[in-house]
């Protein structure tokens, strides 16, 4: 029944697309003397087209999530035959997660979707996290996170490789900013390439109850060192981006003289060496306190820097408008101010997404200082996956907020898939 519905819906959208296109061509072809009537028809056609596109996106999201769900069912049936990998358990956990995800995404188009998504997610979170949880539900949560982390690992690798290639080819970006963005992309790539596969392996070992084996200890030790190194590198990378944009706006003409490419490369190398050095100290008693202090200082300082950047950009723009100078000079100053504003806004979005992804796990770490509970253990696993999600979101921010990077990415994709004219 579901297959029939999906195919019929797809055919209906094909017919809708053809009808809208035919109607649009008809309106343009008609020699209507009354411009108002023609504008009215065009406006109606545009409204119909927008509503059709909105519902089409909902259909596409439904299709993606549910195809992935059925793929998990097949995978579980053929490959996970052990007692801890029961196909029904895998399918149920993935089904609940993807159904809730579909409802939440559809909430951008429909308020009722948000209501249903909240209901489903609340019921499942209560089952997984609260005192009612059982061993089976805990395993279901682990299996859900296994598949979700495997998917995020793939997206982080692909998106960051494409982004690194695009950054390398984009000549319009300043070398200093490009170097810092490449460093952040390398840390995000490392999360997808190294950390998340090890995280998946650890989750699988815990499900199989092999947490006391030598292999588990070895994998966990490598995982902790790599995760902490890349987390610190990302944290300092976001902080360095804020400092760079602040200096570019504050120093203005002296920026290129003081902030050279060699100095930025030296800073990036120092960041990576320092991050690796700190990660090897993770067995120290006071390590969590030291990590919390460093994170707090970086987050607060970065936020203050962006406040100063906003104030400086606004003041600089008002100054240019107020000055009675030659038009050519004014246009050049306005163009420079606009470029700085755009790059600062892009790096601010990187900082904002970093906060959204890292603050929940910071709260869980703080709560765990008073003792470990099943609820906190499950929340730790969920917020850890949310932290890893940051590595897949950063490349999307670069493409969204940096026009030249977006254009280069599109050119790379056209070359890969041979899209467009040759």
Short mmCIF file of C-alpha atoms in Angstrom, two decimals:
data_model
loop_
_atom_site.label_atom_id
_atom_site.label_comp_id
_atom_site.label_asym_id
_atom_site.label_seq_id
_atom_site.Cartn_x
_atom_site.Cartn_y
_atom_site.Cartn_z
CA UNK A 1 0.00 0.00 0.00
CA UNK A 2 2.78 2.44 0.92
CA UNK A 3 4.59 1.76 -2.37
CA UNK A 4 1.41 2.51 -4.33
CA UNK A 5 0.93 5.77 -2.43
CA UNK A 6 4.53 6.86 -3.01
CA UNK A 7 4.44 6.09 -6.75
CA UNK A 8 1.02 7.74 -7.21
CA UNK A 9 2.17 10.84 -5.34
CA UNK A 10 5.28 11.06 -7.52
CA UNK A 11 3.17 10.81 -10.70
CA UNK A 12 0.81 13.50 -9.40
CA UNK A 13 3.71 15.88 -8.82
CA UNK A 14 4.98 15.21 -12.35
CA UNK A 15 1.54 16.13 -13.67
CA UNK A 16 1.45 19.24 -11.43
CA UNK A 17 4.84 20.35 -12.75
CA UNK A 18 3.72 19.86 -16.36
CA UNK A 19 0.43 21.71 -15.77
CA UNK A 20 2.09 24.67 -14.05
CA UNK A 21 4.69 24.94 -16.79
CA UNK A 22 2.00 24.75 -19.51
CA UNK A 23 -0.11 27.42 -17.78
CA UNK A 24 2.91 29.71 -17.42
CA UNK A 25 3.76 29.36 -21.12
CA UNK A 26 0.14 30.05 -22.08
CA UNK A 27 0.03 33.28 -20.06
CA UNK A 28 3.25 34.49 -21.62
CA UNK A 29 2.11 33.57 -25.13
CA UNK A 30 -1.27 35.33 -24.89
CA UNK A 31 -1.40 38.81 -26.40
CA UNK A 32 -3.54 40.32 -23.66
CA UNK A 33 -4.07 44.09 -24.02
CA UNK A 34 -4.97 44.56 -20.36
CA UNK A 35 -1.72 44.38 -18.41
CA UNK A 36 -3.60 44.13 -15.12
CA UNK A 37 -5.41 40.95 -16.16
CA UNK A 38 -2.16 39.39 -17.26
CA UNK A 39 -0.46 40.33 -14.00
CA UNK A 40 -3.37 38.79 -12.07
CA UNK A 41 -3.02 35.48 -13.94
CA UNK A 42 0.74 35.49 -13.41
CA UNK A 43 0.27 36.15 -9.69
CA UNK A 44 -2.21 33.28 -9.34
CA UNK A 45 0.12 30.94 -11.24
CA UNK A 46 3.03 32.00 -9.00
CA UNK A 47 1.01 31.31 -5.84
CA UNK A 48 -0.02 27.87 -7.09
CA UNK A 49 3.54 27.09 -8.03
CA UNK A 50 4.87 28.10 -4.59
CA UNK A 51 2.34 25.95 -2.73
CA UNK A 52 3.06 23.01 -5.05
CA UNK A 53 6.82 23.39 -4.48
CA UNK A 54 6.33 23.52 -0.68
CA UNK A 55 4.28 20.30 -0.62
CA UNK A 56 6.73 18.71 -3.07
CA UNK A 57 9.59 19.34 -0.63
CA UNK A 58 7.56 17.61 2.08
CA UNK A 59 7.11 14.63 -0.25
CA UNK A 60 10.84 14.50 -1.03
CA UNK A 61 11.76 14.57 2.68
CA UNK A 62 9.19 11.86 3.40
CA UNK A 63 10.66 9.77 0.57
CA UNK A 64 14.27 10.18 1.73
CA UNK A 65 13.58 9.32 5.38
CA UNK A 66 11.35 6.34 4.66
CA UNK A 67 13.56 4.85 1.93
CA UNK A 68 16.40 5.01 4.44
CA UNK A 69 14.16 3.34 7.03
CA UNK A 70 13.31 0.46 4.68
CA UNK A 71 16.98 0.16 3.77
CA UNK A 72 17.76 -0.26 7.49
CA UNK A 73 15.10 -2.97 7.76
CA UNK A 74 16.68 -4.94 4.91
CA UNK A 75 20.19 -4.40 6.28
CA UNK A 76 19.13 -5.54 9.74
CA UNK A 77 17.40 -8.62 8.38
CA UNK A 78 20.37 -9.86 6.36
CA UNK A 79 23.37 -8.77 8.45
CA UNK A 80 22.34 -8.40 12.10
CA UNK A 81 21.33 -11.89 13.12
CA UNK A 82 22.78 -11.97 16.64
CA UNK A 83 20.49 -11.68 19.64
CA UNK A 84 21.57 -8.10 20.32
CA UNK A 85 20.86 -7.08 16.72
CA UNK A 86 17.29 -8.22 16.39
CA UNK A 87 15.83 -6.82 13.11
CA UNK A 88 12.62 -5.70 14.78
CA UNK A 89 14.54 -3.72 17.38
CA UNK A 90 16.67 -2.01 14.73
CA UNK A 91 13.70 -1.24 12.50
CA UNK A 92 11.62 0.09 15.39
CA UNK A 93 14.33 2.43 16.71
CA UNK A 94 15.15 3.78 13.25
CA UNK A 95 11.46 4.08 12.40
CA UNK A 96 10.70 6.15 15.49
CA UNK A 97 13.69 8.41 14.94
CA UNK A 98 13.03 9.01 11.24
CA UNK A 99 9.30 9.51 11.71
CA UNK A 100 9.94 12.16 14.34
CA UNK A 101 12.61 13.75 12.14
CA UNK A 102 10.17 13.89 9.21
CA UNK A 103 7.55 15.60 11.34
CA UNK A 104 10.02 18.13 12.65
CA UNK A 105 11.28 19.04 9.19
CA UNK A 106 7.72 19.28 7.91
CA UNK A 107 7.05 21.72 10.74
CA UNK A 108 8.71 24.39 8.62
CA UNK A 109 5.69 24.06 6.32
CA UNK A 110 2.92 22.84 8.63
CA UNK A 111 2.28 23.58 12.33
CA UNK A 112 0.41 20.27 12.72
CA UNK A 113 3.56 18.44 11.68
CA UNK A 114 5.39 20.02 14.61
CA UNK A 115 2.64 18.87 17.00
CA UNK A 116 2.79 15.27 15.78
CA UNK A 117 6.60 15.32 15.76
CA UNK A 118 6.69 16.57 19.34
CA UNK A 119 4.25 13.88 20.47
CA UNK A 120 6.24 11.06 18.84
CA UNK A 121 9.60 12.36 20.04
CA UNK A 122 8.38 12.92 23.62
CA UNK A 123 6.99 9.37 23.86
CA UNK A 124 10.18 7.83 22.50
CA UNK A 125 12.47 10.01 24.59
CA UNK A 126 10.50 9.02 27.70
CA UNK A 127 10.94 5.35 26.80
CA UNK A 128 14.66 5.75 26.11
CA UNK A 129 15.70 8.18 28.81
CA UNK A 130 13.45 7.97 31.84
CA UNK A 131 13.10 5.40 34.57
CA UNK A 132 10.83 3.27 32.36
CA UNK A 133 13.73 2.39 30.06
CA UNK A 134 14.70 -1.24 29.71
CA UNK A 135 17.76 -2.99 28.35
CA UNK A 136 16.03 -3.40 24.99
CA UNK A 137 15.23 0.32 24.71
CA UNK A 138 18.82 1.22 25.67
CA UNK A 139 20.05 -1.08 22.92
CA UNK A 140 17.52 0.51 20.57
CA UNK A 141 18.94 3.95 21.34
CA UNK A 142 22.49 2.66 20.74
CA UNK A 143 21.47 1.12 17.43
CA UNK A 144 19.77 4.33 16.34
CA UNK A 145 22.92 6.27 17.15
CA UNK A 146 25.05 3.70 15.31
CA UNK A 147 23.20 4.24 12.05
CA UNK A 148 22.85 7.99 12.54
CA UNK A 149 26.57 8.41 13.28
CA UNK A 150 27.47 6.25 10.28
CA UNK A 151 25.36 8.52 8.09
CA UNK A 152 26.85 11.70 9.61
CA UNK A 153 30.34 10.30 9.13
CA UNK A 154 29.65 9.91 5.41
CA UNK A 155 28.18 13.42 5.05
CA UNK A 156 31.05 15.01 7.02
CA UNK A 157 33.66 13.32 4.81
CA UNK A 158 31.99 14.17 1.49
CA UNK A 159 30.95 17.74 2.35
CA UNK A 160 34.29 18.72 3.87
CA UNK A 161 36.35 17.25 1.04
CA UNK A 162 34.29 19.24 -1.48
CA UNK A 163 34.51 22.35 0.70
CA UNK A 164 38.28 22.08 1.07
CA UNK A 165 38.65 21.79 -2.69
CA UNK A 166 36.34 24.78 -3.17
CA UNK A 167 38.23 26.90 -0.63
CA UNK A 168 41.51 26.03 -2.30
CA UNK A 169 40.18 27.13 -5.71
CA UNK A 170 38.41 30.31 -4.53
CA UNK A 171 40.87 33.10 -5.29
CA UNK A 172 38.65 35.95 -4.05
CA UNK A 173 39.02 34.95 -0.37
CA UNK A 174 41.94 36.49 1.57
CA UNK A 175 44.73 33.97 2.19
CA UNK A 176 44.51 34.44 5.95
CA UNK A 177 40.78 33.72 6.08
CA UNK A 178 41.16 30.83 3.64
CA UNK A 179 43.87 29.24 5.82
CA UNK A 180 41.71 29.44 8.95
CA UNK A 181 38.67 28.01 7.15
CA UNK A 182 40.78 25.17 5.74
CA UNK A 183 42.06 24.36 9.24
CA UNK A 184 38.49 24.19 10.53
CA UNK A 185 37.47 22.03 7.55
CA UNK A 186 40.37 19.64 8.27
CA UNK A 187 39.19 19.21 11.87
CA UNK A 188 35.62 18.58 10.65
CA UNK A 189 36.93 16.05 8.13
CA UNK A 190 38.87 14.33 10.91
CA UNK A 191 35.66 13.98 12.93
CA UNK A 192 33.93 12.20 10.05
CA UNK A 193 36.95 10.17 8.97
CA UNK A 194 38.40 9.12 12.33
CA UNK A 195 36.26 9.94 15.34
CA UNK A 196 32.77 8.86 14.26
CA UNK A 197 33.83 5.43 12.89
CA UNK A 198 35.55 4.74 16.22
CA UNK A 199 32.48 6.00 18.05
CA UNK A 200 30.32 3.58 16.05
CA UNK A 201 32.73 0.73 16.87
CA UNK A 202 32.50 1.54 20.59
CA UNK A 203 28.70 1.60 20.49
CA UNK A 204 28.65 -1.80 18.75
CA UNK A 205 31.03 -3.26 21.35
CA UNK A 206 28.82 -1.93 24.16
CA UNK A 207 25.74 -3.51 22.57
CA UNK A 208 27.61 -6.82 22.31
CA UNK A 209 28.65 -6.37 25.96
CA UNK A 210 32.37 -6.41 25.11
CA UNK A 211 33.09 -3.25 27.11
CA UNK A 212 35.61 -5.04 29.34
CA UNK A 213 37.75 -6.48 26.56
CA UNK A 214 41.26 -5.35 25.61
CA UNK A 215 40.09 -4.37 22.14
CA UNK A 216 37.46 -2.07 23.62
CA UNK A 217 40.04 -0.35 25.82
CA UNK A 218 42.42 0.17 22.88
CA UNK A 219 39.71 1.54 20.58
CA UNK A 220 38.31 3.75 23.34
CA UNK A 221 41.74 5.21 24.12
CA UNK A 222 42.38 6.06 20.45
CA UNK A 223 38.86 7.47 20.18
CA UNK A 224 39.25 9.73 23.23
CA UNK A 225 42.59 11.16 22.09
CA UNK A 226 41.38 11.86 18.55
CA UNK A 227 38.01 13.26 19.66
CA UNK A 228 39.56 15.63 22.19
CA UNK A 229 42.24 16.76 19.73
CA UNK A 230 39.71 17.58 17.02
CA UNK A 231 37.25 19.18 19.46
CA UNK A 232 39.95 21.51 20.75
CA UNK A 233 41.12 22.23 17.19
CA UNK A 234 37.55 23.15 16.19
CA UNK A 235 37.10 25.26 19.32
CA UNK A 236 40.31 27.21 18.76
CA UNK A 237 39.55 27.41 15.03
CA UNK A 238 36.22 29.16 15.68
CA UNK A 239 37.98 31.50 18.13
CA UNK A 240 40.74 32.27 15.59
CA UNK A 241 38.13 33.14 12.94
CA UNK A 242 36.56 35.68 15.29
CA UNK A 243 39.95 37.21 16.14
CA UNK A 244 40.88 37.43 12.44
CA UNK A 245 37.64 39.20 11.47
CA UNK A 246 37.94 41.53 14.48
CA UNK A 247 41.48 42.53 13.48
CA UNK A 248 40.43 42.99 9.84
CA UNK A 249 37.76 45.50 10.87
CA UNK A 250 39.65 47.14 13.73
CA UNK A 251 43.05 47.55 12.05
CA UNK A 252 41.60 48.32 8.61
CA UNK A 253 44.59 49.44 6.47
CA UNK A 254 47.22 47.96 8.82
CA UNK A 255 45.59 44.51 8.76
CA UNK A 256 47.52 43.19 5.75
CA UNK A 257 50.78 44.48 7.20
CA UNK A 258 50.37 42.88 10.64
CA UNK A 259 48.29 39.76 9.89
CA UNK A 260 50.38 38.01 7.25
CA UNK A 261 49.83 34.57 5.75
CA UNK A 262 52.99 33.16 7.39
CA UNK A 263 51.86 34.31 10.82
CA UNK A 264 48.43 32.78 10.36
CA UNK A 265 50.01 29.46 9.27
CA UNK A 266 52.20 29.57 12.40
CA UNK A 267 49.10 30.17 14.55
CA UNK A 268 47.25 27.25 12.91
CA UNK A 269 50.20 24.89 13.48
CA UNK A 270 50.43 26.03 17.11
CA UNK A 271 46.70 25.40 17.57
CA UNK A 272 46.99 21.83 16.32
CA UNK A 273 50.11 21.07 18.38
CA UNK A 274 48.51 22.54 21.51
CA UNK A 275 45.25 20.63 20.91
CA UNK A 276 47.10 17.33 20.50
CA UNK A 277 49.21 17.99 23.59
CA UNK A 278 46.16 18.69 25.76
CA UNK A 279 44.32 15.60 24.51
CA UNK A 280 47.13 13.30 25.72
CA UNK A 281 46.55 14.61 29.24
CA UNK A 282 42.91 13.43 29.37
CA UNK A 283 43.64 10.90 32.14
CA UNK A 284 44.63 13.62 34.58
CA UNK A 285 42.34 14.20 37.54
CA UNK A 286 41.83 17.92 36.85
CA UNK A 287 41.51 17.51 33.06
CA UNK A 288 37.73 18.15 32.95
CA UNK A 289 38.12 21.37 34.94
CA UNK A 290 40.91 22.55 32.64
CA UNK A 291 38.84 21.70 29.55
CA UNK A 292 35.79 23.51 30.92
CA UNK A 293 37.81 26.64 31.70
CA UNK A 294 39.37 26.71 28.23
CA UNK A 295 36.00 26.19 26.55
CA UNK A 296 34.33 28.89 28.66
CA UNK A 297 37.07 31.44 27.96
CA UNK A 298 36.96 30.74 24.20
CA UNK A 299 33.16 30.88 23.96
CA UNK A 300 32.75 34.06 26.02
CA UNK A 301 35.67 35.84 24.33
CA UNK A 302 34.39 34.89 20.87
CA UNK A 303 30.94 36.23 21.71
CA UNK A 304 32.41 39.52 22.94
CA UNK A 305 34.54 39.81 19.80
CA UNK A 306 31.47 39.43 17.58
CA UNK A 307 29.67 42.12 19.58
CA UNK A 308 32.63 44.45 18.98
CA UNK A 309 32.70 43.47 15.28
CA UNK A 310 29.02 44.36 14.94
CA UNK A 311 29.54 47.73 16.64
CA UNK A 312 32.65 48.50 14.55
CA UNK A 313 30.95 47.61 11.25
CA UNK A 314 27.95 49.75 12.11
CA UNK A 315 30.14 52.69 13.15
CA UNK A 316 32.31 52.39 10.05
CA UNK A 317 29.28 52.32 7.75
CA UNK A 318 27.80 55.42 9.40
CA UNK A 319 31.14 57.22 9.04
CA UNK A 320 31.30 56.50 5.31
CA UNK A 321 27.77 57.77 4.80
CA UNK A 322 28.49 60.93 6.79
CA UNK A 323 31.76 61.86 5.06
CA UNK A 324 31.52 64.27 2.14
CA UNK A 325 34.16 62.67 -0.08
CA UNK A 326 34.50 61.87 -3.74
CA UNK A 327 32.02 59.33 -5.07
CA UNK A 328 34.68 56.88 -6.32
CA UNK A 329 36.48 56.79 -2.97
CA UNK A 330 33.18 56.40 -1.12
CA UNK A 331 32.12 53.51 -3.33
CA UNK A 332 35.45 51.76 -2.73
CA UNK A 333 35.15 52.17 1.04
CA UNK A 334 31.57 50.91 0.95
CA UNK A 335 32.62 47.85 -1.08
CA UNK A 336 35.40 47.01 1.41
CA UNK A 337 33.02 47.47 4.34
CA UNK A 338 30.44 45.23 2.64
CA UNK A 339 33.04 42.47 2.07
CA UNK A 340 34.18 42.59 5.68
CA UNK A 341 30.58 42.57 6.88
CA UNK A 342 29.72 39.50 4.76
CA UNK A 343 32.79 37.51 5.85
CA UNK A 344 32.19 38.46 9.50
CA UNK A 345 28.55 37.39 9.22
CA UNK A 346 29.58 34.04 7.72
CA UNK A 347 32.05 33.34 10.55
CA UNK A 348 29.42 34.44 13.09
CA UNK A 349 27.05 31.76 11.77
CA UNK A 350 29.87 29.22 12.21
CA UNK A 351 30.16 30.36 15.84
CA UNK A 352 26.39 30.27 16.38
CA UNK A 353 26.04 26.71 15.03
CA UNK A 354 29.04 25.70 17.13
CA UNK A 355 27.21 27.00 20.23
CA UNK A 356 24.00 25.16 19.32
CA UNK A 357 25.85 21.86 18.83
CA UNK A 358 28.26 22.12 21.80
CA UNK A 359 26.22 23.75 24.58
CA UNK A 360 23.94 20.71 25.23
CA UNK A 361 26.88 18.36 25.79
CA UNK A 362 28.52 20.98 28.03
CA UNK A 363 25.38 21.04 30.17
CA UNK A 364 25.41 17.23 30.38
CA UNK A 365 29.10 17.23 31.37
CA UNK A 366 28.32 19.72 34.15
CA UNK A 367 25.36 17.61 35.34
CA UNK A 368 27.48 14.43 35.42
CA UNK A 369 29.83 15.95 37.99
CA UNK A 370 27.17 15.17 40.64
CA UNK A 371 27.04 11.49 39.67
CA UNK A 372 26.12 9.20 36.78
CA UNK A 373 22.51 8.13 36.13
CA UNK A 374 20.88 6.20 33.24
CA UNK A 375 19.21 9.42 32.11
CA UNK A 376 22.52 11.31 31.96
CA UNK A 377 24.19 8.38 30.23
CA UNK A 378 21.60 8.41 27.44
CA UNK A 379 21.67 12.20 27.19
CA UNK A 380 25.45 12.05 26.89
CA UNK A 381 25.23 9.75 23.87
CA UNK A 382 22.58 11.93 22.18
CA UNK A 383 24.38 15.23 22.78
CA UNK A 384 27.66 13.67 21.64
CA UNK A 385 26.03 12.87 18.29
CA UNK A 386 24.69 16.44 18.16
CA UNK A 387 28.26 17.67 18.66
CA UNK A 388 29.43 15.52 15.74
CA UNK A 389 26.64 17.00 13.61
CA UNK A 390 28.52 20.32 13.69
CA UNK A 391 31.14 18.87 11.32
CA UNK A 392 28.48 18.29 8.66
CA UNK A 393 26.85 21.72 9.12
CA UNK A 394 29.94 23.93 8.75
CA UNK A 395 30.42 23.21 5.01
CA UNK A 396 26.76 24.09 4.43
CA UNK A 397 27.30 27.44 6.15
CA UNK A 398 30.28 28.24 3.90
CA UNK A 399 28.17 27.52 0.81
CA UNK A 400 25.19 29.43 2.15
CA UNK A 401 26.91 32.62 3.31
CA UNK A 402 29.95 32.84 0.98
CA UNK A 403 28.88 33.43 -2.61
CA UNK A 404 32.25 32.68 -4.22
CA UNK A 405 32.64 29.43 -2.28
CA UNK A 406 29.10 28.42 -3.25
CA UNK A 407 29.81 29.09 -6.93
CA UNK A 408 33.03 27.07 -6.80
CA UNK A 409 31.22 24.16 -5.10
CA UNK A 410 28.57 24.20 -7.85
CA UNK A 411 31.32 24.17 -10.49
CA UNK A 412 32.96 21.18 -8.79
CA UNK A 413 29.64 19.31 -8.65
CA UNK A 414 28.98 20.08 -12.33
CA UNK A 415 32.39 18.64 -13.21
CA UNK A 416 31.79 15.54 -11.08
CA UNK A 417 28.32 14.77 -12.43
CA UNK A 418 28.81 16.36 -15.87
CA UNK A 419 25.84 18.69 -15.36
CA UNK A 420 25.09 21.52 -17.75
CA UNK A 421 26.55 22.54 -21.11
CA UNK A 422 29.94 21.19 -22.14
#
